[in-house]
XYZ file of C-alpha atoms in Angstrom:
528
model
C -0.403 -0.058 0.040
C 3.298 2.887 0.622
C 4.640 1.517 -2.192
C 1.296 2.215 -4.096
C 0.951 5.780 -2.865
C 3.981 6.531 -3.264
C 3.651 5.771 -6.870
C 0.800 7.624 -7.323
C 1.787 10.687 -5.454
C 4.992 10.163 -8.398
C 2.409 10.225 -10.813
C 1.057 13.356 -9.833
C 3.440 15.460 -9.690
C 4.814 15.053 -12.662
C 0.992 15.060 -14.229
C 0.904 18.971 -12.451
C 4.596 19.626 -13.718
C 3.964 19.061 -17.370
C 1.350 20.635 -17.473
C 2.636 23.721 -14.925
C 5.347 24.365 -18.289
C 3.153 23.496 -20.816
C 0.756 26.933 -19.699
C 3.556 28.773 -18.907
C 4.826 27.988 -23.073
C 1.425 29.172 -24.057
C 1.383 32.232 -21.791
C 4.392 33.065 -23.164
C 3.671 32.595 -26.940
C 0.997 34.644 -26.894
C 2.585 37.552 -24.858
C 5.167 37.044 -27.757
C 2.440 37.723 -30.271
C 0.524 40.367 -28.809
C 3.585 42.174 -27.754
C 3.962 42.173 -31.949
C 0.928 42.912 -32.499
C 1.039 46.116 -29.913
C 4.332 47.309 -32.008
C 2.749 46.795 -35.348
C -0.293 49.225 -34.278
C 1.718 51.235 -32.179
C 3.825 51.915 -35.022
C 1.229 52.202 -37.348
C -1.259 55.083 -35.581
C 2.056 56.728 -35.108
C 1.946 60.132 -36.811
C 4.880 61.774 -38.458
C 6.123 64.426 -35.570
C 6.245 67.469 -36.637
C 9.109 69.252 -33.965
C 11.622 68.303 -36.240
C 14.452 70.954 -38.043
C 16.926 71.545 -40.537
C 19.794 73.609 -39.711
C 22.150 74.869 -43.118
C 24.909 77.259 -42.292
C 27.486 77.786 -44.830
C 29.503 80.683 -46.194
C 27.602 83.569 -48.802
C 27.283 82.000 -51.977
C 27.737 78.579 -51.226
C 24.091 77.439 -52.656
C 22.390 77.269 -49.561
C 18.807 78.780 -50.902
C 18.783 77.248 -54.042
C 19.646 73.955 -52.627
C 16.553 74.759 -50.161
C 14.723 75.943 -53.055
C 15.486 72.418 -54.763
C 13.881 70.136 -52.049
C 11.219 72.437 -52.120
C 10.561 72.166 -55.217
C 10.739 75.845 -56.279
C 11.872 76.968 -59.118
C 12.572 80.423 -58.381
C 13.860 80.664 -55.084
C 14.142 84.263 -53.160
C 16.725 85.350 -51.069
C 16.524 86.415 -47.845
C 19.102 88.118 -44.886
C 19.855 87.169 -41.704
C 18.060 83.542 -40.166
C 15.600 82.061 -42.957
C 12.770 79.907 -42.589
C 11.256 77.337 -45.051
C 9.787 73.921 -44.672
C 9.827 71.301 -47.027
C 7.088 68.884 -47.173
C 7.020 64.896 -46.264
C 4.751 62.188 -47.098
C 5.361 59.051 -45.513
C 3.874 56.576 -48.446
C 2.907 53.667 -45.916
C 1.418 55.198 -43.445
C -0.713 58.063 -45.631
C 1.123 60.181 -43.535
C 2.772 64.126 -44.179
C 4.231 66.910 -42.370
C 6.528 69.824 -42.901
C 9.669 69.501 -42.324
C 11.374 72.985 -40.962
C 14.164 75.000 -42.356
C 16.476 77.312 -41.168
C 18.679 78.771 -43.296
C 21.626 81.273 -41.628
C 23.412 84.155 -43.506
C 26.959 83.840 -44.238
C 28.238 86.635 -42.268
C 29.836 86.603 -39.292
C 27.956 88.975 -37.351
C 24.232 87.200 -37.579
C 26.219 84.194 -35.555
C 24.018 85.500 -32.815
C 20.766 84.437 -34.980
C 21.523 81.241 -34.111
C 19.983 80.591 -31.167
C 16.537 80.631 -32.783
C 17.110 78.224 -34.700
C 18.950 75.978 -32.475
C 18.449 75.675 -28.377
C 17.611 73.167 -25.718
C 14.053 72.785 -26.751
C 14.946 71.772 -30.083
C 18.738 70.106 -29.090
C 17.971 66.615 -30.116
C 15.461 67.284 -32.679
C 17.656 69.331 -35.240
C 19.858 67.667 -38.186
C 22.746 69.995 -39.499
C 23.650 70.356 -43.465
C 26.753 72.244 -43.920
C 27.535 73.901 -47.444
C 31.091 74.212 -49.617
C 31.060 74.765 -52.602
C 32.787 73.895 -55.523
C 33.140 76.945 -57.260
C 35.749 77.750 -54.863
C 37.419 74.433 -53.324
C 40.636 75.735 -51.406
C 38.200 77.578 -49.290
C 36.549 74.358 -47.291
C 39.265 73.885 -44.550
C 39.106 77.404 -43.865
C 35.828 77.483 -43.564
C 33.834 74.024 -42.675
C 36.905 73.924 -39.617
C 34.900 77.864 -39.000
C 31.356 76.387 -39.015
C 32.409 73.671 -36.712
C 33.655 75.778 -34.192
C 30.565 78.130 -34.227
C 28.442 75.107 -34.251
C 30.299 73.788 -30.769
C 30.791 77.326 -28.761
C 26.578 77.570 -30.009
C 25.952 73.830 -28.381
C 27.902 74.092 -25.041
C 26.691 77.954 -24.592
C 23.054 76.231 -24.555
C 22.067 75.376 -20.841
C 21.650 71.544 -21.256
C 22.404 69.039 -18.822
C 24.805 66.100 -19.036
C 23.195 63.655 -19.086
C 20.975 65.003 -22.175
C 24.002 66.021 -24.336
C 25.674 62.872 -23.429
C 22.790 60.427 -24.376
C 22.658 62.665 -27.816
C 26.707 61.361 -28.453
C 25.945 57.920 -27.832
C 22.346 57.531 -30.225
C 24.699 59.205 -32.948
C 27.361 56.250 -32.097
C 25.394 53.907 -32.000
C 23.969 54.937 -35.486
C 27.361 54.373 -36.682
C 27.828 51.494 -35.161
C 24.738 49.629 -36.334
C 24.674 50.319 -40.014
C 24.487 47.619 -42.630
C 24.616 47.701 -46.119
C 21.032 48.234 -48.352
C 19.433 44.794 -49.801
C 18.191 42.907 -47.015
C 15.197 40.631 -48.168
C 12.793 42.180 -45.576
C 11.171 45.498 -47.079
C 13.337 48.598 -45.193
C 10.592 50.729 -46.054
C 8.028 48.515 -43.712
C 7.662 50.118 -40.219
C 8.174 46.334 -38.355
C 12.082 46.307 -40.644
C 12.595 49.929 -39.118
C 11.252 48.967 -35.400
C 13.531 45.982 -35.747
C 16.582 47.667 -36.912
C 16.122 50.348 -34.561
C 14.949 48.548 -31.355
C 16.169 44.497 -31.708
C 19.825 45.280 -31.315
C 22.248 44.584 -28.458
C 24.700 46.874 -27.200
C 27.126 43.898 -27.088
C 25.911 43.132 -31.034
C 27.067 46.732 -31.975
C 30.628 46.503 -34.050
C 33.640 48.577 -32.739
C 33.482 52.334 -34.359
C 36.476 52.678 -37.371
C 39.782 54.344 -36.630
C 39.737 58.343 -36.401
C 35.327 58.068 -36.603
C 33.478 60.629 -34.528
C 36.876 62.405 -32.956
C 34.455 65.221 -33.057
C 31.340 64.410 -32.201
C 28.254 67.129 -31.533
C 25.136 64.941 -30.365
C 23.785 66.167 -34.132
C 23.190 64.232 -37.853
C 25.231 66.284 -39.578
C 24.723 66.130 -43.559
C 28.212 68.037 -45.956
C 26.904 68.901 -49.051
C 29.048 69.881 -51.506
C 27.208 72.414 -54.180
C 27.575 73.698 -58.162
C 30.040 69.859 -58.964
C 29.404 71.101 -62.392
C 31.664 73.532 -62.118
C 34.380 70.948 -61.444
C 34.841 71.408 -65.760
C 35.842 74.628 -65.581
C 38.033 74.197 -62.990
C 39.640 70.863 -65.499
C 39.491 74.284 -68.286
C 40.817 77.450 -66.572
C 42.465 75.926 -63.673
C 43.968 72.865 -64.834
C 43.025 70.937 -62.391
C 43.389 66.783 -63.285
C 41.790 63.961 -61.853
C 44.176 63.850 -58.785
C 43.581 67.119 -57.866
C 40.219 65.860 -57.657
C 40.743 62.885 -55.239
C 42.722 64.467 -52.865
C 39.350 66.676 -52.700
C 37.901 63.924 -51.876
C 40.023 62.529 -49.828
C 40.291 64.796 -47.550
C 36.593 66.097 -46.975
C 35.487 62.416 -46.580
C 38.430 62.313 -43.728
C 36.607 65.498 -42.235
C 33.127 63.471 -42.217
C 34.741 60.349 -40.389
C 35.906 62.572 -37.876
C 32.947 64.525 -37.206
C 30.502 62.084 -38.049
C 29.374 63.658 -41.195
C 27.702 62.169 -44.076
C 28.584 63.550 -48.058
C 27.100 64.676 -50.848
C 28.053 66.176 -53.812
C 25.268 67.730 -55.385
C 24.864 70.251 -58.287
C 21.452 72.239 -58.366
C 21.738 73.163 -62.311
C 22.732 69.730 -63.269
C 19.602 67.919 -60.952
C 22.240 65.040 -59.224
C 21.944 63.620 -55.899
C 19.551 66.522 -55.016
C 16.428 63.644 -54.755
C 18.295 61.614 -53.036
C 19.720 64.233 -50.338
C 15.655 64.260 -49.840
C 15.129 60.876 -49.104
C 18.623 60.975 -47.205
C 17.180 63.630 -44.964
C 13.642 62.468 -44.464
C 15.336 58.577 -43.638
C 17.522 59.889 -41.205
C 15.132 61.909 -39.366
C 11.759 60.214 -39.809
C 12.796 56.659 -40.196
C 11.403 56.837 -43.700
C 13.095 54.055 -46.485
C 16.309 54.673 -47.911
C 17.704 52.075 -50.109
C 20.539 53.420 -51.671
C 23.631 52.031 -51.535
C 27.085 54.808 -51.725
C 28.206 55.814 -54.922
C 31.605 56.655 -55.338
C 32.453 56.222 -58.816
C 31.670 59.670 -59.984
C 33.502 62.219 -59.090
C 30.735 64.760 -59.512
C 28.049 62.670 -57.755
C 29.544 60.964 -54.630
C 27.376 59.905 -51.762
C 28.655 58.746 -48.377
C 26.721 57.656 -45.702
C 27.347 57.943 -41.890
C 28.650 54.620 -40.630
C 29.583 53.692 -43.928
C 33.031 55.114 -44.907
C 36.254 53.913 -42.854
C 40.268 55.000 -43.266
C 40.680 51.552 -45.569
C 38.085 53.009 -47.681
C 39.276 55.830 -47.843
C 42.728 54.791 -48.633
C 42.232 53.230 -51.974
C 42.255 57.137 -53.387
C 45.637 56.656 -53.046
C 46.006 55.107 -55.680
C 45.433 58.019 -58.615
C 47.441 60.127 -56.715
C 50.931 60.018 -58.586
C 51.690 63.284 -57.660
C 50.753 64.340 -54.504
C 50.924 62.795 -51.336
C 48.162 62.759 -49.808
C 49.569 63.777 -46.400
C 50.102 66.502 -47.762
C 48.144 69.751 -46.394
C 45.117 70.906 -47.840
C 46.595 74.677 -48.385
C 49.453 73.520 -49.970
C 47.998 71.299 -52.627
C 45.144 73.048 -53.639
C 45.665 76.895 -53.320
C 43.929 80.215 -54.220
C 44.681 80.849 -58.248
C 46.164 84.708 -57.857
C 43.562 87.586 -57.578
C 41.985 88.576 -61.444
C 41.956 92.425 -61.072
C 38.153 93.386 -61.641
C 37.433 94.557 -65.005
C 34.049 96.899 -64.528
C 31.518 96.646 -67.343
C 30.168 99.906 -66.197
C 28.832 102.336 -68.886
C 30.737 105.576 -67.713
C 28.797 108.202 -66.301
C 27.529 110.864 -68.746
C 27.847 114.250 -67.345
C 24.725 116.402 -68.808
C 25.011 120.142 -69.157
C 23.162 122.523 -68.282
C 19.926 124.064 -70.626
C 20.810 127.536 -70.823
C 24.246 127.104 -71.088
C 23.903 124.396 -73.457
C 21.768 126.617 -75.880
C 23.764 130.077 -74.957
C 26.501 128.190 -76.609
C 24.646 126.946 -79.487
C 23.484 130.395 -79.746
C 26.999 131.905 -79.825
C 28.260 128.982 -82.255
C 25.367 129.793 -84.933
C 25.899 133.371 -84.558
C 29.393 132.940 -85.915
C 28.442 130.906 -88.486
C 26.342 133.685 -89.921
C 28.440 136.009 -89.948
C 31.486 134.116 -92.296
C 28.580 133.293 -94.739
C 27.439 136.511 -94.359
C 30.641 138.588 -96.432
C 29.814 138.612 -99.996
C 32.424 137.018 -101.920
C 32.766 139.834 -104.186
C 34.035 142.419 -101.328
C 36.114 139.701 -99.961
C 39.384 140.942 -102.167
C 41.324 143.783 -102.053
C 40.042 146.059 -104.278
C 36.217 146.464 -102.815
C 34.159 145.787 -104.823
C 34.302 144.346 -108.891
C 35.205 148.207 -110.577
C 38.116 147.700 -108.125
C 40.417 145.677 -109.600
C 42.572 146.817 -112.420
C 42.611 144.792 -115.196
C 45.987 143.651 -117.026
C 46.949 145.430 -121.057
C 47.002 142.768 -122.798
C 50.275 141.969 -124.992
C 50.443 141.329 -128.630
C 51.655 138.077 -127.805
C 49.339 137.145 -125.018
C 46.413 134.712 -125.804
C 43.759 137.330 -124.375
C 43.416 136.304 -121.287
C 44.966 137.311 -117.996
C 46.743 134.998 -115.419
C 44.651 134.380 -111.832
C 45.654 134.978 -109.111
C 47.063 131.879 -107.364
C 44.178 130.087 -105.434
C 45.222 128.698 -101.764
C 44.198 125.134 -102.095
C 43.304 124.647 -98.642
C 39.883 127.109 -99.457
C 37.348 125.170 -100.820
C 33.278 126.451 -102.505
C 32.272 123.992 -99.669
C 33.967 125.922 -97.075
C 32.866 129.563 -95.589
C 36.938 130.677 -96.353
C 35.980 129.167 -100.379
C 33.860 132.116 -101.235
C 36.977 133.766 -101.832
C 38.423 131.584 -104.673
C 34.669 132.297 -106.366
C 35.593 135.952 -106.069
C 38.880 135.490 -108.018
C 37.031 133.320 -110.435
C 35.031 135.927 -111.542
C 37.554 139.043 -111.218
C 38.751 136.681 -114.348
C 36.189 136.568 -115.978
C 35.853 140.451 -116.415
C 39.150 140.877 -116.805
C 38.633 139.088 -119.892
C 38.241 140.895 -123.471
C 35.559 140.070 -125.645
C 35.700 140.080 -129.915
C 38.369 139.047 -131.972
C 40.609 141.160 -134.387
C 39.228 141.737 -136.819
C 35.560 141.326 -135.952
C 33.638 143.851 -138.841
C 30.178 144.882 -139.592
C 29.792 142.499 -141.790
C 26.047 141.119 -142.721
C 24.780 138.407 -139.589
C 26.346 135.143 -140.822
C 28.589 137.031 -144.168
C 32.066 136.299 -143.479
C 31.691 134.711 -140.603
C 34.630 131.195 -139.740
C 34.145 128.197 -139.172
C 34.509 128.019 -135.194
C 33.028 131.652 -134.851
C 29.375 132.681 -133.159
C 27.369 135.607 -133.094
C 26.817 137.490 -129.953
C 24.148 139.036 -128.880
C 25.123 142.528 -130.231
C 25.865 141.592 -133.661
C 29.574 141.095 -133.007
C 31.195 137.881 -133.882
C 34.126 136.375 -131.309
C 35.951 133.805 -131.813
C 34.855 130.426 -129.806
C 37.538 128.466 -129.266
C 37.432 125.334 -127.704
C 39.573 126.821 -124.328
C 36.769 129.577 -124.864
C 34.348 127.288 -124.481
C 35.487 125.343 -121.151
C 35.717 128.563 -119.897
C 32.033 129.049 -120.340
C 30.545 125.969 -119.444
C 32.667 126.066 -116.187
C 31.394 129.750 -115.972
C 27.948 128.754 -115.701
C 28.664 125.869 -113.217
C 30.044 127.737 -110.752
C 27.459 130.353 -111.221
C 23.927 127.203 -111.127
C 26.001 126.391 -107.854
C 26.690 129.928 -106.534
C 23.076 130.445 -107.065
C 21.959 127.453 -104.882
C 23.989 127.948 -102.259
C 23.124 131.297 -101.817
C 18.832 130.251 -101.727
C 19.900 127.553 -99.107
C 21.628 130.432 -97.329
C 17.920 132.182 -97.739
C 15.974 129.195 -96.673
C 18.358 128.544 -93.231
C 18.037 131.848 -92.234
C 13.535 131.081 -91.912
C 14.884 128.179 -89.973
C 16.893 129.664 -87.454
C 14.916 132.786 -87.121
C 15.132 133.324 -83.540
C 18.967 133.679 -84.244
C 19.226 135.816 -87.559
C 19.084 139.113 -87.145
C 16.718 141.217 -90.182
C 19.474 142.848 -92.259
C 21.177 139.105 -92.182
C 18.107 138.469 -94.217
C 18.517 141.554 -96.134
C 22.032 140.773 -96.910
C 21.370 137.502 -97.723
C 18.150 138.629 -100.477
C 20.120 140.764 -101.273
C 23.277 138.615 -102.751
C 20.783 136.124 -104.117
C 19.752 138.744 -106.897
C 22.677 140.390 -107.566
C 24.157 137.009 -108.345
C 21.272 136.048 -110.695
C 21.940 139.858 -112.393
C 25.628 138.854 -112.728
C 24.708 135.242 -114.061
C 23.030 136.673 -116.742
C 24.672 139.827 -117.806
C 28.697 138.208 -117.831
C 26.332 134.405 -119.934
C 25.957 137.138 -123.062
C 29.395 138.409 -123.291
C 30.707 134.696 -124.129
């Protein structure tokens, strides 16, 4: 009986133990599924946070405003001054949710660094990502610019009233991000809420890899993205400044080493050629909101480099050393990438013309017109020393002369087209007056009787020998008289147009001159 009782008691104990273990296993399995369902439900109902922001720092002319406008989808950016604020629309396709990412852009002027506390303070320190911009148009200034803004950022964080544990938590979070980086290509969709949760929470501290050498030497506790803008300018550097591939490799290895020490990501972008701008937008939303980012590191194209935070190492950077044959990697940056000699700026501004006072201009024109009127008003017949036509004495002909006196020598500088050229016309008409009309032996026969060949009868009934020389003189005289008549008529028209500047006596003198020349032309042409 005792044996049977002991046997029965042991059997009951084993049954009870097995039942208890089975219940515990069922409860544990139920708790596991409940935890997963609760986690998925929590992730599915969580909205995108609206307190996230981006702070953009960089020197002037590095393309900060243009870059943010590209991320916004704005084609016509408007630059402000001091501290600018904008926002970027962010959409989560899995949750069908939208939010706005605030963007602060600080002016590159060092005098505006006091505005930094509006964009980065103790309330949003843990929710801010920083973008540092440098431009490919001035690679020789990267060393000074990046060191300057890291120093400004570090001093500002030290001035914030943050508790020591908050700063330490931010630094540890950034270090964990580097240590937990994994390459893209998992079987599970990296965009799903479950995958994001597993990545963020399922990695134990014991499973984290140690930080690579020189990584996060300067840990500010902020996510930093270094953006190189205007990479399309590389072709200009090659043509105008004789940059070669080894120069660009040296620049890349230096800035990658800088990003490794500060824990920053690196993007080469070009808004003009639309390079890496969309990838930058996706990467920002990935780091801030945990949205998917499936693009691996890109180091093949020299103008489209992409280095996510946690991917790079000194060993990967050293691959660039193989192409630098004439440049040593350990050389100081400023010794290899030197600023070009400054060129003298050529001003394209037109010379400013100072206008003259209106009354002064009119008075000066009046004096010019008066002087011109006096020069034109002088009669060509009185320009000679004889005082008129009758004042000139005729030169007696000698028996061997050709019947024409030698006229005075004419100054070749005086032409009929100038006011002084009227003296030439006076000499011409005086020479006509000195000629003797008629021919030797010209008689009183009947008209046409005994007239030799080559002669013509004048209007007074006398015959004159018309040699080719005289015919040429007569045609020249007629031409000059016609020209003089037209000149006098033109003076009359000018006197009418310049009425405020011509006196009444000048008009009378011009009309009288015109009448005298017409009579002179008629009377003297009849003599030939």
